[in-house]
Coordinates of C-alpha atoms and ligand atoms in Angstrom, one line a residue:
X1 CA -0.2 -0.3 0.2
X2 CA 1.0 3.5 -0.8
X3 CA 2.0 5.8 2.2
X4 CA 0.5 8.7 2.5
X5 CA 3.1 12.1 2.8
X6 CA 1.4 12.0 6.2
X7 CA 1.7 8.8 7.5
X8 CA 5.2 9.2 6.2
X9 CA 5.7 12.0 8.5
X10 CA 4.8 10.5 11.1
X11 CA 6.2 7.2 11.4
X12 CA 8.5 6.4 14.1
X13 CA 12.5 7.2 12.6
X14 CA 15.4 5.3 13.9
X15 CA 16.4 8.4 16.4
X16 CA 13.1 7.7 18.0
X17 CA 13.5 3.9 19.1
X18 CA 17.0 3.8 19.5
X19 CA 18.7 6.0 23.1
X20 CA 22.0 6.2 25.0
X21 CA 21.7 5.4 29.0
X22 CA 23.3 4.9 31.0
X23 CA 24.5 1.4 32.6
X24 CA 24.1 2.6 36.0
X25 CA 20.5 1.3 36.9
X26 CA 20.3 4.1 40.2
X27 CA 21.3 6.9 37.7
X28 CA 19.5 5.6 34.0
X29 CA 20.4 9.0 32.9
X30 CA 19.2 9.0 29.0
X31 CA 20.8 10.5 25.8
X32 CA 19.9 11.1 22.0
X33 CA 21.0 8.3 19.8
X34 CA 22.9 11.1 17.5
X35 CA 24.3 12.6 20.6
X36 CA 29.1 11.9 20.7
X37 CA 29.7 10.5 24.6
X38 CA 31.7 8.1 25.6
X39 CA 30.0 8.4 29.4
X40 CA 27.6 9.6 31.6
X41 CA 27.3 13.8 32.3
X42 CA 25.8 12.4 35.6
X43 CA 27.7 10.3 36.8
X44 CA 30.4 8.9 34.5
X45 CA 29.3 5.6 33.9
X46 CA 29.5 3.7 30.6
X47 CA 26.9 4.2 28.5
X48 CA 24.7 1.9 26.3
X49 CA 22.4 1.8 23.4
X50 CA 19.2 0.9 23.8
X51 CA 16.1 -0.2 22.1
X52 CA 12.6 0.6 22.2
X53 CA 12.0 -3.0 21.1
X54 CA 8.3 -3.5 21.1
X55 CA 8.0 -0.5 18.2
X56 CA 11.0 -2.3 15.9
X57 CA 10.3 -4.6 13.8
X58 CA 11.8 -7.7 15.5
X59 CA 13.0 -11.1 13.9
X60 CA 9.8 -13.8 15.0
X61 CA 13.0 -16.6 14.8
X62 CA 16.9 -16.4 14.5
X63 CA 16.5 -18.2 10.7
X64 CA 14.6 -15.2 9.6
X65 CA 18.2 -14.2 8.8
X66 CA 19.1 -17.4 6.5
X67 CA 16.9 -15.7 3.7
X68 CA 19.9 -12.4 3.6
X69 CA 22.5 -15.7 2.3
X70 CA 20.3 -15.3 -1.4
X71 CA 20.5 -11.5 -1.3
X72 CA 24.2 -11.0 -0.6
X73 CA 25.2 -9.0 -4.0
X74 CA 23.7 -5.8 -1.5
X75 CA 26.8 -5.1 0.2
X76 CA 24.2 -4.5 4.6
X77 CA 23.4 -8.3 3.6
X78 CA 26.5 -9.5 3.0
X79 CA 28.0 -7.8 5.7
X80 CA 28.3 -9.9 9.1
X81 CA 27.5 -7.7 10.7
X82 CA 24.1 -6.0 8.9
X83 CA 22.9 -9.2 8.1
X84 CA 21.8 -8.6 11.3
X85 CA 20.9 -4.9 11.5
X86 CA 17.6 -6.1 13.2
X87 CA 19.0 -6.4 15.8
X88 CA 21.8 -3.2 16.5
X89 CA 18.8 -0.9 14.1
X90 CA 20.6 2.3 15.6
X91 CA 21.0 3.7 12.3
X92 CA 19.0 3.3 9.3
X93 CA 20.2 0.6 6.9
X94 CA 21.4 1.9 4.2
X95 CA 23.4 4.9 5.7
X96 CA 25.8 1.8 7.8
X97 CA 29.1 1.5 7.0
X98 CA 30.2 -0.9 5.6
X99 CA 33.7 -2.6 4.1
X100 CA 32.7 -6.5 4.2
X101 CA 33.5 -7.2 7.9
X102 CA 32.2 -10.3 9.3
X103 CA 32.5 -12.9 6.8
X104 CA 34.4 -15.5 9.5
X105 CA 34.4 -19.2 10.1
X106 CA 33.6 -21.6 13.0
X107 CA 36.5 -23.9 12.6
X108 CA 35.7 -27.7 14.4
X109 CA 39.2 -28.7 15.4
X110 CA 39.6 -32.2 17.1
X111 CA 43.2 -31.6 17.4
X112 CA 42.7 -28.9 20.2
X113 CA 40.0 -30.6 21.2
X114 CA 42.1 -32.9 21.9
X115 CA 45.1 -30.9 23.4
X116 CA 42.3 -29.2 25.9
X117 CA 40.6 -32.2 27.1
X118 CA 37.4 -31.7 24.7
X119 CA 35.5 -35.3 22.6
X120 CA 35.9 -34.6 18.7
X121 CA 33.7 -32.4 17.4
X122 CA 33.1 -30.4 20.7
X123 CA 35.9 -27.4 20.2
X124 CA 35.3 -24.7 18.0
X125 CA 36.7 -21.9 16.8
X126 CA 35.4 -18.8 15.4
X127 CA 38.0 -17.3 13.3
X128 CA 38.2 -13.7 13.7
X129 CA 41.7 -13.6 12.1
X130 CA 39.0 -13.1 9.0
X131 CA 38.2 -10.0 8.7
X132 CA 39.3 -7.4 6.5
X133 CA 42.1 -5.8 9.2
X134 CA 42.7 -9.4 10.1
X135 CA 41.0 -9.1 13.4
X136 CA 37.8 -8.9 15.7
X137 CA 38.0 -5.2 15.8
X138 CA 36.5 -4.8 12.3
X139 CA 32.7 -5.5 13.5
X140 CA 32.9 -2.8 16.1
X141 CA 34.5 -0.3 13.5
X142 CA 31.7 -1.0 11.5
X143 CA 28.9 0.1 13.9
X144 CA 31.4 3.1 15.1
X145 CA 31.7 4.7 11.5
X146 CA 28.2 4.6 11.1
X147 CA 27.1 6.2 14.1
X148 CA 30.2 8.5 13.4
X149 CA 28.9 9.4 10.2
X150 CA 25.8 10.4 11.4
X151 CA 26.7 12.7 14.0
X152 CA 28.9 14.0 11.1
X153 CA 32.6 13.8 12.2
X154 CA 35.6 14.5 10.5
X155 CA 38.4 13.4 12.4
X156 CA 38.1 9.9 14.5
X157 CA 41.1 9.2 17.3
X158 CA 41.6 6.1 19.4
X159 CA 44.3 4.4 21.5
X160 CA 46.1 0.3 20.7
X161 CA 47.3 -2.3 21.7
X162 CA 47.0 -2.4 17.4
X163 CA 44.1 -3.8 16.4
X164 CA 41.8 -0.8 16.8
X165 CA 44.3 0.8 15.6
X166 CA 44.6 -1.4 12.3
X167 CA 40.7 -1.5 11.8
X168 CA 40.1 2.4 12.6
X169 CA 43.2 3.5 9.4
X170 CA 41.4 0.5 7.2
X171 CA 37.8 2.1 8.0
X172 CA 39.7 5.6 7.0
X173 CA 41.3 4.8 4.1
X174 CA 38.4 2.6 2.4
X175 CA 35.4 4.7 3.6
X176 CA 37.0 8.6 3.2
X177 CA 34.8 9.1 5.7
X178 CA 37.2 10.3 7.9
X179 CA 40.8 10.9 9.0
X180 CA 42.3 8.5 11.9
X181 CA 44.6 9.9 14.8
X182 CA 45.7 6.7 16.7
X183 CA 47.8 6.8 20.1
X184 CA 49.9 3.5 20.8
X185 CA 52.6 2.9 23.6
X186 CA 56.0 3.1 22.5
X187 CA 57.3 -0.1 21.3
X188 CA 54.3 -1.5 22.8
X189 CA 52.2 -2.7 19.6
X190 CA 53.1 -5.5 17.3
X191 CA 54.9 -4.9 14.2
X192 CA 51.6 -6.1 12.0
X193 CA 49.5 -4.3 13.5
X194 CA 51.9 -0.8 13.2
X195 CA 52.3 -1.9 10.0
X196 CA 48.9 -1.8 9.0
X197 CA 48.4 1.7 10.1
X198 CA 51.3 3.0 8.8
X199 CA 50.8 1.7 5.1
X200 CA 47.2 2.9 5.6
X201 CA 47.6 6.3 6.3
X202 CA 47.0 7.1 9.5
X203 CA 48.6 9.8 12.0
X204 CA 50.0 7.1 14.2
X205 CA 51.6 9.0 17.2
X206 CA 53.4 7.1 19.5
X207 CA 53.5 8.6 23.1
X208 CA 56.1 7.3 25.7
X209 CA 54.0 5.0 27.5
X210 CA 52.3 2.2 27.6
X211 CA 48.4 1.3 26.7
X212 CA 46.7 2.2 29.3
X213 CA 49.2 5.7 28.9
X214 CA 47.8 6.2 26.0
X215 CA 44.0 5.7 26.6
X216 CA 44.2 7.9 29.2
X217 CA 45.7 11.0 26.8
X218 CA 43.3 9.8 23.6
X219 CA 39.9 10.6 25.9
X220 CA 41.9 14.0 27.0
X221 CA 42.8 15.2 23.3
X222 CA 39.5 13.9 21.7
X223 CA 37.8 16.0 24.3
X224 CA 39.7 19.0 23.2
X225 CA 40.0 19.0 19.1
X226 CA 36.6 17.0 18.5
X227 CA 37.5 13.8 17.6
X228 CA 35.3 11.1 17.9
X229 CA 36.8 8.4 19.9
X230 CA 36.2 4.6 18.7
X231 CA 37.5 2.9 21.4
X232 CA 35.1 0.3 23.2
X233 CA 34.4 3.2 25.8
X234 CA 31.9 3.8 22.1
X235 CA 29.0 2.2 23.2
X236 CA 28.4 1.9 19.5
X237 CA 31.7 0.0 18.9
X238 CA 29.9 -3.0 21.1
X239 CA 26.7 -2.7 19.2
X240 CA 28.5 -4.0 16.3
X241 CA 30.5 -6.6 18.8
X242 CA 27.3 -8.4 19.1
X243 CA 27.4 -10.1 15.9
X244 CA 30.3 -12.2 16.4
X245 CA 27.7 -13.9 18.7
X246 CA 24.9 -14.1 16.0
X247 CA 27.2 -15.9 13.5
X248 CA 28.6 -18.2 16.4
X249 CA 24.5 -18.9 16.7
X250 CA 23.9 -18.5 12.7
X251 CA 27.2 -21.5 12.4
X252 CA 25.8 -23.9 15.1
X253 CA 22.1 -23.3 13.0
X254 CA 20.9 -21.3 16.4
X255 CA 21.8 -23.7 18.4
X256 CA 23.0 -22.5 22.3
X257 CA 26.6 -23.5 22.9
X258 CA 27.8 -24.5 26.5
X259 CA 30.7 -21.9 26.9
X260 CA 31.9 -18.5 24.7
X261 CA 35.7 -18.5 26.4
X262 CA 37.2 -15.1 25.0
X263 CA 40.8 -13.5 25.7
X264 CA 39.8 -10.2 27.9
X265 CA 41.8 -6.9 27.5
X266 CA 39.5 -3.5 27.3
X267 CA 36.6 -6.0 28.1
X268 CA 34.3 -5.4 24.9
X269 CA 34.1 -8.1 23.2
X270 CA 33.0 -10.2 26.8
X271 CA 31.1 -7.0 27.4
X272 CA 29.1 -7.2 24.4
X273 CA 28.0 -11.0 24.4
X274 CA 26.4 -10.3 27.0
X275 CA 24.8 -7.8 25.8
X276 CA 23.8 -10.3 22.8
X277 CA 22.6 -12.7 24.4
X278 CA 20.7 -11.3 27.4
X279 CA 18.8 -8.9 24.2
X280 CA 18.3 -12.2 22.7
X281 CA 16.7 -14.1 25.4
X282 CA 14.8 -10.7 26.4
X283 CA 13.6 -11.0 22.5
X284 CA 12.5 -15.0 23.1
X285 CA 14.8 -15.8 20.5
X286 CA 17.2 -17.8 22.5
X287 CA 15.9 -20.3 25.7
X288 CA 19.4 -20.3 27.5
X289 CA 22.7 -18.2 27.7
X290 CA 25.7 -20.0 27.4
X291 CA 28.5 -20.0 30.2
X292 CA 30.8 -17.2 29.5
X293 CA 34.5 -17.3 30.5
X294 CA 36.8 -14.5 29.6
X295 CA 40.6 -15.2 30.2
X296 CA 43.3 -13.1 31.0
X297 CA 46.8 -13.6 30.8
X298 CA 48.5 -13.3 34.0
X299 CA 51.3 -10.8 33.4
X300 CA 47.6 -8.5 32.6
X301 CA 44.6 -10.0 35.2
X302 CA 43.0 -7.2 36.7
X303 CA 40.0 -8.6 36.1
X304 CA 40.7 -12.2 37.0
X305 CA 42.3 -10.7 40.5
X306 CA 38.7 -8.4 41.0
X307 CA 36.4 -10.9 40.4
X308 CA 38.0 -14.2 41.7
X309 CA 40.5 -12.9 44.0
X310 CA 38.8 -10.2 45.8
X311 CA 34.6 -11.0 44.9
X312 CA 34.1 -8.3 43.1
X313 CA 30.1 -8.6 41.3
X314 CA 27.5 -6.5 39.1
X315 CA 25.1 -7.4 41.5
X316 CA 22.4 -5.6 39.8
X317 CA 24.3 -2.4 39.4
X318 CA 25.4 -2.1 42.9
X319 CA 29.4 -3.4 42.1
X320 CA 31.5 -3.2 45.3
X321 CA 33.1 0.9 44.2
X322 CA 35.8 0.7 47.8
X323 CA 37.4 -2.8 45.9
X324 CA 37.9 -1.6 42.4
X325 CA 40.0 1.9 44.2
X326 CA 41.5 -0.2 46.1
X327 CA 43.5 -2.4 43.5
X328 CA 44.2 0.4 41.2
X329 CA 45.5 2.4 44.3
X330 CA 47.4 -0.6 45.4
X331 CA 49.1 -1.5 41.2
X332 CA 49.6 2.4 41.1
X333 CA 51.4 2.1 45.0
X334 CA 53.7 -0.9 44.1
X335 CA 54.2 0.9 40.2
X336 CA 52.3 -3.1 38.9
X337 CA 52.4 -2.3 34.9
X338 CA 50.8 -4.8 32.7
X339 CA 53.4 -7.0 30.7
X340 CA 52.3 -10.4 28.6
X341 CA 53.4 -11.9 25.0
X342 CA 49.7 -11.4 24.4
X343 CA 50.8 -7.3 23.9
X344 CA 47.2 -7.0 22.5
X345 CA 45.1 -8.3 26.1
X346 CA 47.9 -5.9 27.9
X347 CA 45.9 -3.7 30.2
X348 CA 45.9 -2.6 33.6
X349 CA 43.0 -0.6 33.9
X350 CA 40.2 -1.9 31.3
X351 CA 37.7 0.2 30.7
X352 CA 34.6 -2.1 30.1
X353 CA 35.0 -3.3 33.7
X354 CA 32.0 -2.8 35.1
X355 CA 30.1 -3.9 31.4
X356 CA 32.0 -6.8 31.4
X357 CA 30.7 -7.2 35.3
X358 CA 27.0 -6.9 34.4
X359 CA 28.3 -9.8 31.4
X360 CA 30.0 -12.4 33.9
X361 CA 26.8 -12.0 36.0
X362 CA 24.2 -12.8 32.9
X363 CA 26.3 -15.4 31.5
X364 CA 27.5 -16.7 34.8
X365 CA 30.8 -16.7 34.3
X366 CA 33.7 -16.8 35.4
X367 CA 37.6 -15.3 34.9
X368 CA 40.7 -17.5 34.6
X369 CA 44.4 -15.7 33.5
X370 CA 46.4 -17.9 31.4
X371 CA 50.9 -17.5 32.1
X372 CA 52.7 -16.3 28.6
X373 CA 53.9 -19.8 28.4
X374 CA 50.4 -22.0 28.5
X375 CA 49.6 -18.9 26.1
X376 CA 52.6 -19.6 23.6
X377 CA 52.0 -23.4 23.9
X378 CA 48.0 -22.8 22.8
X379 CA 48.7 -20.7 19.8
X380 CA 50.8 -23.3 18.4
X381 CA 48.5 -25.7 18.7
X382 CA 45.9 -23.1 17.2
X383 CA 48.6 -22.6 14.6
X384 CA 49.0 -26.8 13.8
X385 CA 45.8 -27.3 13.7
X386 CA 45.3 -25.1 10.5
X387 CA 43.7 -21.8 12.2
X388 CA 46.8 -19.5 13.2
X389 CA 46.6 -16.4 15.6
X390 CA 48.0 -13.9 17.5
X391 CA 49.1 -14.8 21.0
X392 CA 46.6 -12.8 23.1
X393 CA 43.8 -15.1 21.0
X394 CA 45.4 -17.9 22.0
X395 CA 44.6 -17.7 25.4
X396 CA 40.9 -18.5 24.7
X397 CA 42.0 -22.1 24.0
X398 CA 44.3 -22.0 27.0
X399 CA 41.8 -20.9 29.5
X400 CA 39.8 -23.9 28.0
X401 CA 42.6 -26.2 29.0
X402 CA 42.5 -25.4 32.3
X403 CA 38.5 -25.4 33.2
X404 CA 38.4 -28.8 31.6
X405 CA 41.2 -29.4 34.0
X406 CA 39.4 -27.5 36.5
X407 CA 36.2 -30.2 36.1
X408 CA 34.6 -26.9 35.4
X409 CA 33.6 -27.7 32.2
X410 CA 32.7 -31.0 31.0
X411 CA 34.9 -33.0 28.1
X412 CA 31.1 -33.9 26.2
X413 CA 30.1 -29.3 26.5
X414 CA 30.1 -27.7 23.5
X415 CA 33.0 -24.3 23.7
X416 CA 33.5 -22.0 21.2
X417 CA 36.9 -20.4 21.8
X418 CA 37.6 -16.7 19.6
X419 CA 40.1 -16.4 18.1
X420 CA 40.4 -12.6 17.9
X421 CA 43.0 -12.0 15.9
X422 CA 45.0 -13.9 12.7
X423 CA 48.3 -15.1 12.9
X424 CA 50.7 -12.5 10.5
X425 CA 49.6 -9.7 13.6
X426 CA 52.4 -10.6 15.6
X427 CA 55.3 -12.8 13.1
X428 CA 58.3 -11.7 15.8
X429 CA 56.2 -14.2 19.3
X430 CA 55.5 -17.3 16.0
X431 CA 59.1 -17.4 14.9
X432 CA 61.0 -16.5 18.1
X433 CA 58.6 -20.0 19.5
X434 CA 59.8 -21.8 16.2
X435 CA 63.3 -20.9 16.4
X436 CA 66.6 -22.4 16.8
X437 CA 68.2 -19.6 17.7
X438 CA 68.2 -19.6 21.3
X439 CA 69.3 -15.2 21.5
X440 CA 66.1 -14.5 19.5
X441 CA 64.0 -17.2 21.8
X442 CA 65.5 -15.8 25.1
X443 CA 65.0 -11.8 23.4
X444 CA 60.7 -12.7 22.7
X445 CA 59.8 -14.9 25.0
X446 CA 62.1 -16.0 27.6
X447 CA 61.4 -12.2 28.5
X448 CA 57.9 -13.1 29.9
X449 CA 58.8 -16.7 31.6
X450 CA 58.4 -18.4 28.6
X451 CA 61.5 -21.1 29.2
X452 CA 60.4 -23.8 26.2
X453 CA 58.9 -24.3 23.1
X454 CA 57.5 -27.9 23.2
X455 CA 55.2 -28.0 19.9
X456 CA 58.5 -25.9 17.9
X457 CA 58.4 -26.6 14.8
X458 CA 61.8 -26.2 14.1
X459 CA 62.9 -24.8 10.5
X460 CA 66.0 -27.4 8.9
X461 CA 69.3 -26.1 8.1
X462 CA 70.9 -27.7 5.1
X463 CA 74.3 -26.9 2.9
X464 CA 72.6 -25.8 -0.7
X465 CA 73.4 -29.3 -2.0
X466 CA 71.2 -31.5 -4.0
X467 CA 71.7 -34.7 -2.2
X468 CA 71.9 -32.8 1.3
X469 CA 68.8 -31.7 0.3
X470 CA 67.3 -34.9 -0.5
X471 CA 68.7 -36.4 2.1
X472 CA 67.3 -33.8 4.9
X473 CA 63.6 -34.4 3.2
X474 CA 63.9 -37.9 4.0
X475 CA 65.1 -38.0 7.2
X476 CA 62.5 -34.9 8.0
X477 CA 59.4 -35.8 6.6
Ligands
F0G501 N1 42.2 -10.0 21.3 C1 42.7 -9.4 20.9 C2 43.5 -9.4 19.6 C3 43.0 -7.8 20.6 O1 43.3 -7.0 20.3 C4 42.6 -7.3 21.8 C5 41.6 -5.8 22.6 C6 41.7 -8.4 22.7 C7 41.9 -9.7 22.4 C8 40.6 -8.3 24.0 O2 39.9 -7.6 23.8 O3 39.3 -5.6 24.7 O4 37.2 -6.6 23.6 O5 38.7 -7.2 26.0 N2 42.6 -4.7 21.2 C9 42.5 -3.3 21.7 C10 43.8 -3.0 20.9 C11 43.1 -3.4 23.6 O6 43.6 -1.5 20.6 O7 44.0 -3.0 19.9 P1 38.7 -6.6 24.5

């Protein structure tokens, strides 16, 4: 039926049906969807993107999304983020920015299942390294860019351990919508990631200090210069990252797994996953919520310490703020700084701490820490199992192994580990693990307490002589 002009005028827009809201139930302040904010003006807490689901068209079943597969010539149906537009409808679909993100695999990997102690078929690796910039960040970046475009931003900024900056730089170079300004801790970013930011043409500011220093500075500078901040304090980033879970469900033909295991750094992913499952359950699109395990590196264990040692809980919106304050005071007094080979998650003060503990409440979750030795061994197993990943990603596999050995995950349970970033992001760590050069091993890994490489695949040195080469191949293959 054709609409009359007056009907068109009265139909609610996306701006009427979505808004931003403070995560603190005691505050609950709301803001328009078109406002650029990374914190509540009244109480300083983080913000959520919220929807008036009752007035939106929500699919009756997740199966409805399968219809989009037949329409993949349309970039918004092809996108692994925007084909779920109905579940993050803060902007009209034709305004949503896409560079083809989210074409990921859920890879059944029985060799890694055996390594962690699960039965064949029970371990699945969600391979986010297949994204255009090689990490899961592109899911969130497409959503943040969409919001930035709605607000007319001209420049975007982030602090990063490398992947956010690579993703921001890529979205700027492909879309031409904004200019990228990135802050990185000097010497704190893996070369693969730095090379991306430079190659994509981002203004790269290397500050002396670590990620936390860069994070604090970028917030100041963004306020001062009116730069659009794309770190995961930006609630729109997390809307995009919810879709990682939608794709996991999609590949399981909408069956909910028993566990989601994810590395924890700034805690954007874990927060987004909790929101995704809470909403799906609230909308009646899933009948149960999986458990979630967040895995810290032992050298960057703020979440683990606070949740598992100090007993910090979301407590339905009233977390014990004093515990957190004291923890950070001690951290500063003792000058403890995060240090791990998994540089992507080398973070002291995760900005999404409170959203993450809320997600742990939603998902009956828990936190574990994995040492750099465990992370590097798990990474070698992931590589040998057919999909490579960077060190931080392998924390999910190392953590799963720990939880199986503790009896918390049963061998029959279906577990999805999120492989957050591509193997080529950090070739130094990989080469150092497999090397025969002890000096290189010590420099890159020994300094992080890694003492052996039990799963190393060492290169074979042979003279440039046909007989010797053939002899070596016969001997080793
Ligand atoms: N894995 C990889 C490969 C990452 O790059 C990050 C975060 C994480 C895991 C942690 O995810 O913050 O959602 O808990 N990297 C950020 C960056 C901090 O700047 O690229 P999180």
